[in-house]
mmCIF file of C-alpha atoms in Angstrom:
data_model
loop_
_atom_site.group_PDB
_atom_site.id
_atom_site.type_symbol
_atom_site.label_atom_id
_atom_site.label_comp_id
_atom_site.label_asym_id
_atom_site.label_seq_id
_atom_site.Cartn_x
_atom_site.Cartn_y
_atom_site.Cartn_z
ATOM 1 C CA MET G 275 0.000 0.000 0.000
ATOM 2 C CA GLU G 276 1.309 3.438 -0.937
ATOM 3 C CA SER G 277 1.649 6.034 1.817
ATOM 4 C CA HIS G 278 0.455 9.588 1.184
ATOM 5 C CA ALA G 279 2.102 11.501 4.004
ATOM 6 C CA GLU G 280 1.310 15.190 4.097
ATOM 7 C CA LYS G 281 4.202 17.608 3.992
ATOM 8 C CA ILE G 282 4.454 20.634 6.220
ATOM 9 C CA ILE G 283 5.299 23.760 4.243
ATOM 10 C CA PRO G 284 6.736 26.506 6.451
ATOM 11 C CA HIS G 285 5.427 30.027 5.837
ATOM 12 C CA VAL G 286 7.702 32.887 6.878
ATOM 13 C CA TRP G 287 6.099 36.239 7.723
ATOM 14 C CA CYS G 288 8.116 39.156 6.302
ATOM 15 C CA GLN G 289 7.163 42.607 7.546
ATOM 16 C CA GLY G 290 7.366 44.356 4.190
ATOM 17 C CA THR G 291 10.759 42.807 3.406
ATOM 18 C CA ALA G 292 9.906 39.749 1.275
ATOM 19 C CA GLU G 293 11.774 41.024 -1.809
ATOM 20 C CA GLU G 294 14.938 41.402 0.282
ATOM 21 C CA ALA G 295 14.391 37.989 1.891
ATOM 22 C CA VAL G 296 14.092 36.308 -1.518
ATOM 23 C CA ALA G 297 17.349 37.929 -2.632
ATOM 24 C CA PHE G 298 19.057 36.927 0.630
ATOM 25 C CA TYR G 299 18.037 33.261 0.457
ATOM 26 C CA ARG G 300 18.869 32.962 -3.249
ATOM 27 C CA ASN G 301 22.348 34.415 -2.622
ATOM 28 C CA ALA G 302 23.016 32.516 0.615
ATOM 29 C CA LEU G 303 21.770 29.094 -0.500
ATOM 30 C CA PRO G 304 23.099 27.917 -3.878
ATOM 31 C CA ASP G 305 20.267 25.435 -4.448
ATOM 32 C CA CYS G 306 17.489 27.965 -3.672
ATOM 33 C CA THR G 307 15.186 28.825 -6.571
ATOM 34 C CA LEU G 308 12.084 30.977 -6.893
ATOM 35 C CA ALA G 309 9.342 28.525 -7.932
ATOM 36 C CA GLY G 310 6.542 31.093 -8.083
ATOM 37 C CA SER G 311 5.216 34.322 -6.677
ATOM 38 C CA SER G 312 2.138 36.519 -6.433
ATOM 39 C CA ARG G 313 1.636 40.252 -6.022
ATOM 40 C CA TYR G 314 -0.873 42.430 -4.250
ATOM 41 C CA PRO G 315 -3.404 43.974 -6.644
ATOM 42 C CA SER G 316 -2.759 47.575 -7.649
ATOM 43 C CA GLU G 317 -6.214 48.735 -6.626
ATOM 44 C CA GLY G 318 -9.147 47.705 -4.475
ATOM 45 C CA LEU G 319 -7.129 46.992 -1.332
ATOM 46 C CA PRO G 320 -8.402 47.890 2.136
ATOM 47 C CA ASP G 321 -6.879 51.038 3.634
ATOM 48 C CA PHE G 322 -4.475 49.095 5.871
ATOM 49 C CA GLN G 323 -2.967 47.324 2.812
ATOM 50 C CA GLN G 324 -2.691 50.308 0.440
ATOM 51 C CA LYS G 325 1.065 50.609 0.990
ATOM 52 C CA PHE G 326 1.482 47.109 -0.491
ATOM 53 C CA ALA G 327 -0.301 47.822 -3.801
ATOM 54 C CA GLY G 328 1.655 46.100 -6.593
ATOM 55 C CA GLU G 329 4.244 44.712 -4.148
ATOM 56 C CA LEU G 330 5.228 41.082 -3.694
ATOM 57 C CA LEU G 331 2.583 39.162 -1.703
ATOM 58 C CA THR G 332 4.022 35.622 -1.619
ATOM 59 C CA ALA G 333 7.194 33.968 -2.859
ATOM 60 C CA ASP G 334 7.489 30.180 -3.199
ATOM 61 C CA LEU G 335 11.068 29.094 -2.645
ATOM 62 C CA ARG G 336 12.507 25.653 -3.346
ATOM 63 C CA ILE G 337 15.585 24.869 -1.295
ATOM 64 C CA GLY G 338 16.732 21.447 -2.400
ATOM 65 C CA ASP G 339 13.751 19.183 -1.664
ATOM 66 C CA TYR G 340 12.135 21.694 0.695
ATOM 67 C CA HIS G 341 9.366 24.174 -0.079
ATOM 68 C CA VAL G 342 9.138 27.461 1.877
ATOM 69 C CA VAL G 343 6.652 30.286 1.330
ATOM 70 C CA LEU G 344 7.487 33.888 2.221
ATOM 71 C CA ILE G 345 4.489 36.103 2.990
ATOM 72 C CA ASN G 346 4.892 39.861 2.650
ATOM 73 C CA ALA G 347 2.650 41.674 5.111
ATOM 74 C CA GLY G 348 2.622 44.351 7.745
ATOM 75 C CA ASN G 349 3.040 44.356 11.464
ATOM 76 C CA ALA G 350 2.399 40.879 12.910
ATOM 77 C CA CYS G 351 0.910 42.316 16.103
ATOM 78 C CA TRP G 352 -2.875 42.100 16.049
ATOM 79 C CA ARG G 353 -5.067 44.465 18.007
#
């Protein structure tokens, strides 16, 4: 019988610094590649996300056999 174990994919919260984090990991780890990415829409964002319009939202990194997702967002402290 074949096993279908689920994989845990870490998500790293970047406080507006995802572009820099992608560059850092790609330079620091020779087997790191950008497998995909998404961007915030240019319009229609809520007021608290306006500063991210058009910016990187997520970056899918492959580091060897591992998959890591960077999330570009604001302050992680919730009120």
